[in-house]
XYZ file of N, CA, C and O in Angstrom:
408
model
N -24.397 0.735 60.384
C -24.802 -0.506 59.813
C -25.362 -0.339 58.419
O -25.120 -1.171 57.566
N -26.145 0.665 58.235
C -26.768 0.893 56.938
C -25.701 1.206 55.904
O -25.809 0.798 54.747
N -24.650 1.899 56.339
C -23.572 2.244 55.406
C -22.821 0.986 54.975
O -22.442 0.839 53.827
N -22.608 0.048 55.924
C -21.909 -1.199 55.596
C -22.732 -2.029 54.618
O -22.204 -2.614 53.678
N -24.018 -2.098 54.818
C -24.896 -2.860 53.933
C -24.906 -2.247 52.540
O -24.865 -2.951 51.526
N -24.963 -0.912 52.511
C -24.955 -0.217 51.220
C -23.635 -0.458 50.507
O -23.606 -0.681 49.295
N -22.518 -0.446 51.217
C -21.205 -0.685 50.637
C -21.118 -2.113 50.105
O -20.582 -2.359 49.031
N -21.654 -3.075 50.848
C -21.650 -4.468 50.410
C -22.500 -4.636 49.150
O -22.133 -5.364 48.232
N -23.640 -3.955 49.109
C -24.510 -4.026 47.925
C -23.819 -3.441 46.696
O -23.942 -3.960 45.593
N -23.094 -2.334 46.897
C -22.365 -1.724 45.788
C -21.251 -2.653 45.312
O -21.019 -2.807 44.115
N -20.559 -3.302 46.258
C -19.491 -4.240 45.899
C -20.049 -5.419 45.126
O -19.463 -5.869 44.128
N -21.187 -5.952 45.573
C -21.822 -7.078 44.882
C -22.301 -6.644 43.504
O -22.203 -7.400 42.526
N -22.816 -5.424 43.423
C -23.291 -4.897 42.154
C -22.132 -4.738 41.169
O -22.264 -5.057 39.988
N -20.971 -4.267 41.637
C -19.803 -4.105 40.780
C -19.304 -5.469 40.299
O -18.914 -5.620 39.142
N -19.318 -6.470 41.187
C -18.888 -7.810 40.802
C -19.830 -8.376 39.740
O -19.398 -8.988 38.768
N -21.124 -8.163 39.950
C -22.119 -8.666 39.002
C -21.931 -7.985 37.636
O -21.988 -8.641 36.590
N -21.668 -6.691 37.642
C -21.441 -5.958 36.399
C -20.184 -6.462 35.703
O -20.172 -6.645 34.481
N -19.114 -6.692 36.468
C -17.861 -7.174 35.881
C -18.053 -8.560 35.285
O -17.543 -8.862 34.189
N -18.799 -9.428 35.972
C -19.046 -10.776 35.461
C -19.873 -10.710 34.176
O -19.589 -11.409 33.201
N -20.888 -9.854 34.144
C -21.716 -9.711 32.943
C -20.883 -9.184 31.770
O -21.008 -9.656 30.636
N -20.016 -8.208 32.043
C -19.168 -7.636 30.993
C -18.206 -8.692 30.454
O -18.037 -8.822 29.237
N -17.568 -9.443 31.335
C -16.638 -10.488 30.905
C -17.370 -11.545 30.080
O -16.862 -12.010 29.052
N -18.566 -11.916 30.512
C -19.358 -12.907 29.780
C -19.706 -12.392 28.388
O -19.599 -13.125 27.392
N -20.098 -11.134 28.285
C -20.443 -10.555 26.983
C -19.223 -10.533 26.061
O -19.331 -10.825 24.868
N -18.049 -10.189 26.607
C -16.841 -10.149 25.786
C -16.463 -11.544 25.294
O -16.045 -11.715 24.142
N -16.610 -12.547 26.150
C -16.294 -13.914 25.752
C -17.263 -14.387 24.661
O -16.859 -14.983 23.663
N -18.538 -14.106 24.842
C -19.537 -14.491 23.832
C -19.243 -13.793 22.504
O -19.309 -14.400 21.436
N -18.893 -12.523 22.560
C -18.577 -11.774 21.343
C -17.359 -12.383 20.641
O -17.353 -12.549 19.421
N -16.327 -12.740 21.411
C -15.129 -13.349 20.819
C -15.471 -14.685 20.168
O -15.000 -14.989 19.067
N -16.305 -15.488 20.829
C -16.700 -16.784 20.266
C -17.486 -16.585 18.972
O -17.273 -17.305 17.989
N -18.349 -15.603 18.930
C -19.136 -15.334 17.714
C -18.223 -14.899 16.574
O -18.363 -15.371 15.435
N -17.276 -14.029 16.847
C -16.378 -13.544 15.789
C -15.497 -14.673 15.270
O -15.346 -14.857 14.056
N -14.898 -15.458 16.176
C -14.044 -16.569 15.748
C -14.876 -17.598 14.976
O -14.434 -18.134 13.949
N -16.079 -17.868 15.453
C -16.955 -18.805 14.745
C -17.301 -18.316 13.357
O -17.357 -19.102 12.398
N -17.527 -17.027 13.204
C -17.836 -16.460 11.883
C -16.659 -16.645 10.938
O -16.847 -16.979 9.764
N -15.433 -16.443 11.437
C -14.261 -16.643 10.587
C -14.139 -18.098 10.154
O -13.771 -18.390 9.025
N -14.450 -19.034 11.042
C -14.397 -20.446 10.669
C -15.477 -20.791 9.661
O -15.253 -21.583 8.751
N -16.653 -20.213 9.793
C -17.732 -20.496 8.849
C -17.456 -19.905 7.471
O -17.782 -20.496 6.449
N -16.905 -18.710 7.461
C -16.608 -18.058 6.186
C -15.513 -18.817 5.451
O -15.565 -18.986 4.243
N -14.517 -19.265 6.160
C -13.437 -20.042 5.549
C -12.348 -19.154 4.983
O -12.372 -17.933 5.093
N -11.388 -19.809 4.354
C -10.256 -19.080 3.797
C -10.583 -18.615 2.379
O -11.482 -19.149 1.734
N -9.836 -17.651 1.876
C -10.078 -17.178 0.519
C -9.711 -18.260 -0.498
O -8.893 -19.138 -0.218
N -10.300 -18.225 -1.665
C -10.010 -19.256 -2.667
C -8.566 -19.149 -3.166
O -7.965 -18.076 -3.158
N -8.033 -20.287 -3.588
C -6.689 -20.297 -4.150
C -6.700 -19.594 -5.502
O -7.662 -19.663 -6.247
N -5.604 -18.924 -5.799
C -5.481 -18.226 -7.072
C -4.236 -18.724 -7.787
O -3.280 -19.166 -7.176
N -4.286 -18.643 -9.089
C -3.108 -19.006 -9.868
C -2.681 -17.777 -10.656
O -3.498 -17.078 -11.243
N -1.405 -17.522 -10.654
C -0.874 -16.347 -11.326
C -0.370 -16.752 -12.709
O 0.803 -16.989 -12.925
N -1.289 -16.829 -13.626
C -0.924 -17.174 -14.992
C -0.993 -15.925 -15.857
O -1.848 -15.072 -15.651
N -0.110 -15.848 -16.777
C -0.088 -14.695 -17.661
C -1.254 -14.781 -18.633
O -1.451 -15.791 -19.306
N -2.031 -13.732 -18.699
C -3.146 -13.712 -19.628
C -2.738 -13.119 -20.973
O -3.476 -13.190 -21.939
N -1.560 -12.531 -21.004
C -1.080 -11.928 -22.244
C 0.007 -12.834 -22.812
O 1.007 -13.106 -22.167
N -0.215 -13.286 -23.979
C 0.793 -14.109 -24.635
C 1.574 -13.229 -25.594
O 1.368 -12.022 -25.661
N 2.464 -13.818 -26.304
C 3.297 -13.042 -27.223
C 2.424 -12.350 -28.256
O 1.889 -12.974 -29.164
N 2.298 -11.052 -28.097
C 1.476 -10.259 -28.996
C 2.398 -9.637 -30.041
O 3.410 -9.024 -29.706
N 2.025 -9.798 -31.265
C 2.809 -9.215 -32.348
C 2.479 -7.722 -32.440
O 1.321 -7.338 -32.559
N 3.508 -6.895 -32.367
C 3.334 -5.446 -32.446
C 4.098 -4.963 -33.668
O 5.218 -5.400 -33.930
N 3.489 -4.058 -34.383
C 4.160 -3.484 -35.545
C 5.436 -2.796 -35.090
O 5.518 -2.266 -33.981
N 6.442 -2.804 -35.949
C 7.744 -2.258 -35.570
C 7.649 -0.777 -35.197
O 8.306 -0.321 -34.273
N 6.806 -0.016 -35.894
C 6.657 1.412 -35.593
C 5.929 1.651 -34.273
O 6.068 2.698 -33.662
N 5.127 0.689 -33.829
C 4.343 0.845 -32.596
C 5.086 0.339 -31.363
O 4.592 0.479 -30.246
N 6.259 -0.244 -31.521
C 7.012 -0.793 -30.393
C 7.508 0.343 -29.504
O 7.888 1.419 -29.975
N 7.502 0.113 -28.201
C 7.988 1.119 -27.259
C 9.502 1.070 -27.163
O 10.105 0.000 -27.099
N 10.104 2.241 -27.142
C 11.553 2.356 -26.968
C 11.821 3.410 -25.902
O 10.954 4.234 -25.582
N 13.009 3.379 -25.325
C 13.425 4.401 -24.364
C 14.425 5.317 -25.037
O 15.384 4.861 -25.669
N 14.203 6.604 -24.874
C 15.070 7.601 -25.502
C 15.667 8.466 -24.403
O 14.948 8.989 -23.543
N 16.997 8.609 -24.427
C 17.689 9.433 -23.436
C 17.443 10.905 -23.756
O 17.718 11.377 -24.855
N 16.898 11.634 -22.779
C 16.600 13.051 -22.977
C 17.666 13.915 -22.317
O 18.093 14.919 -22.874
N 18.122 13.529 -21.119
C 19.080 14.339 -20.384
C 20.073 13.431 -19.691
O 19.692 12.482 -19.009
N 21.358 13.720 -19.868
C 22.423 13.020 -19.154
C 23.383 14.104 -18.686
O 24.159 14.650 -19.468
N 23.297 14.458 -17.411
C 24.047 15.616 -16.921
C 24.357 15.449 -15.439
O 23.824 14.564 -14.775
N 25.223 16.320 -14.930
C 25.507 16.392 -13.494
C 24.889 17.692 -12.987
O 25.311 18.775 -13.360
N 23.856 17.557 -12.134
C 23.097 18.717 -11.684
C 23.405 19.030 -10.227
O 23.415 18.130 -9.384
N 23.647 20.323 -9.918
C 23.946 20.691 -8.522
C 22.669 20.982 -7.724
O 21.647 21.386 -8.262
N 22.763 20.760 -6.412
C 21.702 21.128 -5.484
C 22.387 21.790 -4.300
O 23.070 21.148 -3.522
N 22.226 23.105 -4.174
C 22.897 23.821 -3.097
C 21.922 24.615 -2.237
O 22.269 25.644 -1.680
N 20.701 24.170 -2.088
C 19.716 24.899 -1.294
C 20.037 24.877 0.194
O 19.695 25.789 0.917
N 20.672 23.810 0.678
C 20.932 23.698 2.116
C 22.248 24.357 2.516
O 22.640 24.284 3.669
N 22.944 24.989 1.585
C 24.210 25.630 1.894
C 25.390 24.749 1.530
O 26.518 25.206 1.475
N 25.143 23.471 1.306
C 26.172 22.531 0.879
C 25.824 22.114 -0.544
O 24.687 21.795 -0.846
N 26.808 22.125 -1.411
C 26.550 21.772 -2.794
C 26.689 20.270 -2.985
O 27.731 19.697 -2.700
N 25.612 19.675 -3.434
C 25.606 18.263 -3.806
C 25.483 18.198 -5.312
O 24.714 18.935 -5.913
N 26.242 17.306 -5.941
C 26.152 17.143 -7.382
C 25.621 15.739 -7.650
O 26.166 14.744 -7.174
N 24.532 15.680 -8.403
C 23.870 14.426 -8.701
C 24.032 14.081 -10.177
O 23.779 14.915 -11.046
N 24.455 12.846 -10.456
C 24.465 12.351 -11.828
C 23.010 12.055 -12.199
O 22.324 11.306 -11.510
N 22.544 12.670 -13.264
C 21.135 12.566 -13.628
C 20.986 12.060 -15.053
O 21.640 12.556 -15.965
N 20.137 11.053 -15.205
C 19.763 10.558 -16.531
C 18.248 10.513 -16.586
O 17.603 9.957 -15.707
N 17.685 11.123 -17.609
C 16.233 11.123 -17.785
C 15.921 10.468 -19.126
O 16.431 10.886 -20.167
N 15.091 9.433 -19.060
C 14.651 8.717 -20.247
C 13.152 8.904 -20.395
O 12.441 9.079 -19.416
N 12.675 8.840 -21.625
C 11.240 8.804 -21.858
C 10.934 7.559 -22.682
O 11.792 7.038 -23.398
N 9.715 7.082 -22.552
C 9.261 5.972 -23.383
C 8.388 6.542 -24.489
O 7.512 7.358 -24.240
N 8.657 6.081 -25.669
C 7.902 6.569 -26.815
C 7.802 5.451 -27.845
O 8.527 4.462 -27.778
N 6.930 5.637 -28.792
C 6.835 4.686 -29.890
C 7.977 4.944 -30.858
O 8.469 6.055 -30.992
N 8.389 3.878 -31.517
C 9.532 3.958 -32.421
C 9.302 4.968 -33.542
O 10.231 5.648 -33.965
N 8.066 5.129 -33.978
C 7.803 6.041 -35.099
C 8.043 7.512 -34.735
O 8.212 8.341 -35.604
N 8.094 7.849 -33.429
C 8.337 9.241 -33.019
C 9.791 9.499 -32.623
O 10.132 10.592 -32.184
N 10.669 8.519 -32.796
C 12.053 8.645 -32.344
C 12.779 9.813 -33.012
O 13.446 10.616 -32.352
N 12.660 9.951 -34.328
C 13.353 11.033 -35.043
C 12.862 12.402 -34.595
O 13.638 13.335 -34.403
N 11.558 12.526 -34.401
C 10.972 13.807 -33.979
C 11.471 14.188 -32.572
O 11.825 15.356 -32.327
N 11.523 13.229 -31.665
C 11.978 13.506 -30.304
C 13.456 13.858 -30.289
O 13.862 14.800 -29.603
N 14.254 13.117 -31.030
C 15.689 13.421 -31.090
C 15.934 14.799 -31.710
O 16.868 15.493 -31.332
N 15.084 15.201 -32.641
C 15.236 16.504 -33.279
C 14.931 17.638 -32.301
O 15.546 18.706 -32.352
N 13.972 17.423 -31.448
C 13.608 18.478 -30.491
C 14.588 18.506 -29.349
O 14.835 19.470 -28.717
């Protein structure tokens, strides 16, 4: 008899613990959802350009200069692959002659 009573008490205790845990989780969910509603959505933003047509001196303008135009092999895996390769750099117009010379 004592064992049955003890088993019933443990069962009631487990039910009480489960009910308390479920209640705490529900309260926590309500608090979190309520906080999101109170905080609200982020403000609207507009994507406007802050940079307007800026006049740049002709020598300071950026240009692209072709440095390498070649077909390069890659045979590390035992199979030779050939890749068409183009490498460009961006530079100011005033350095174009120096870069082409090198």
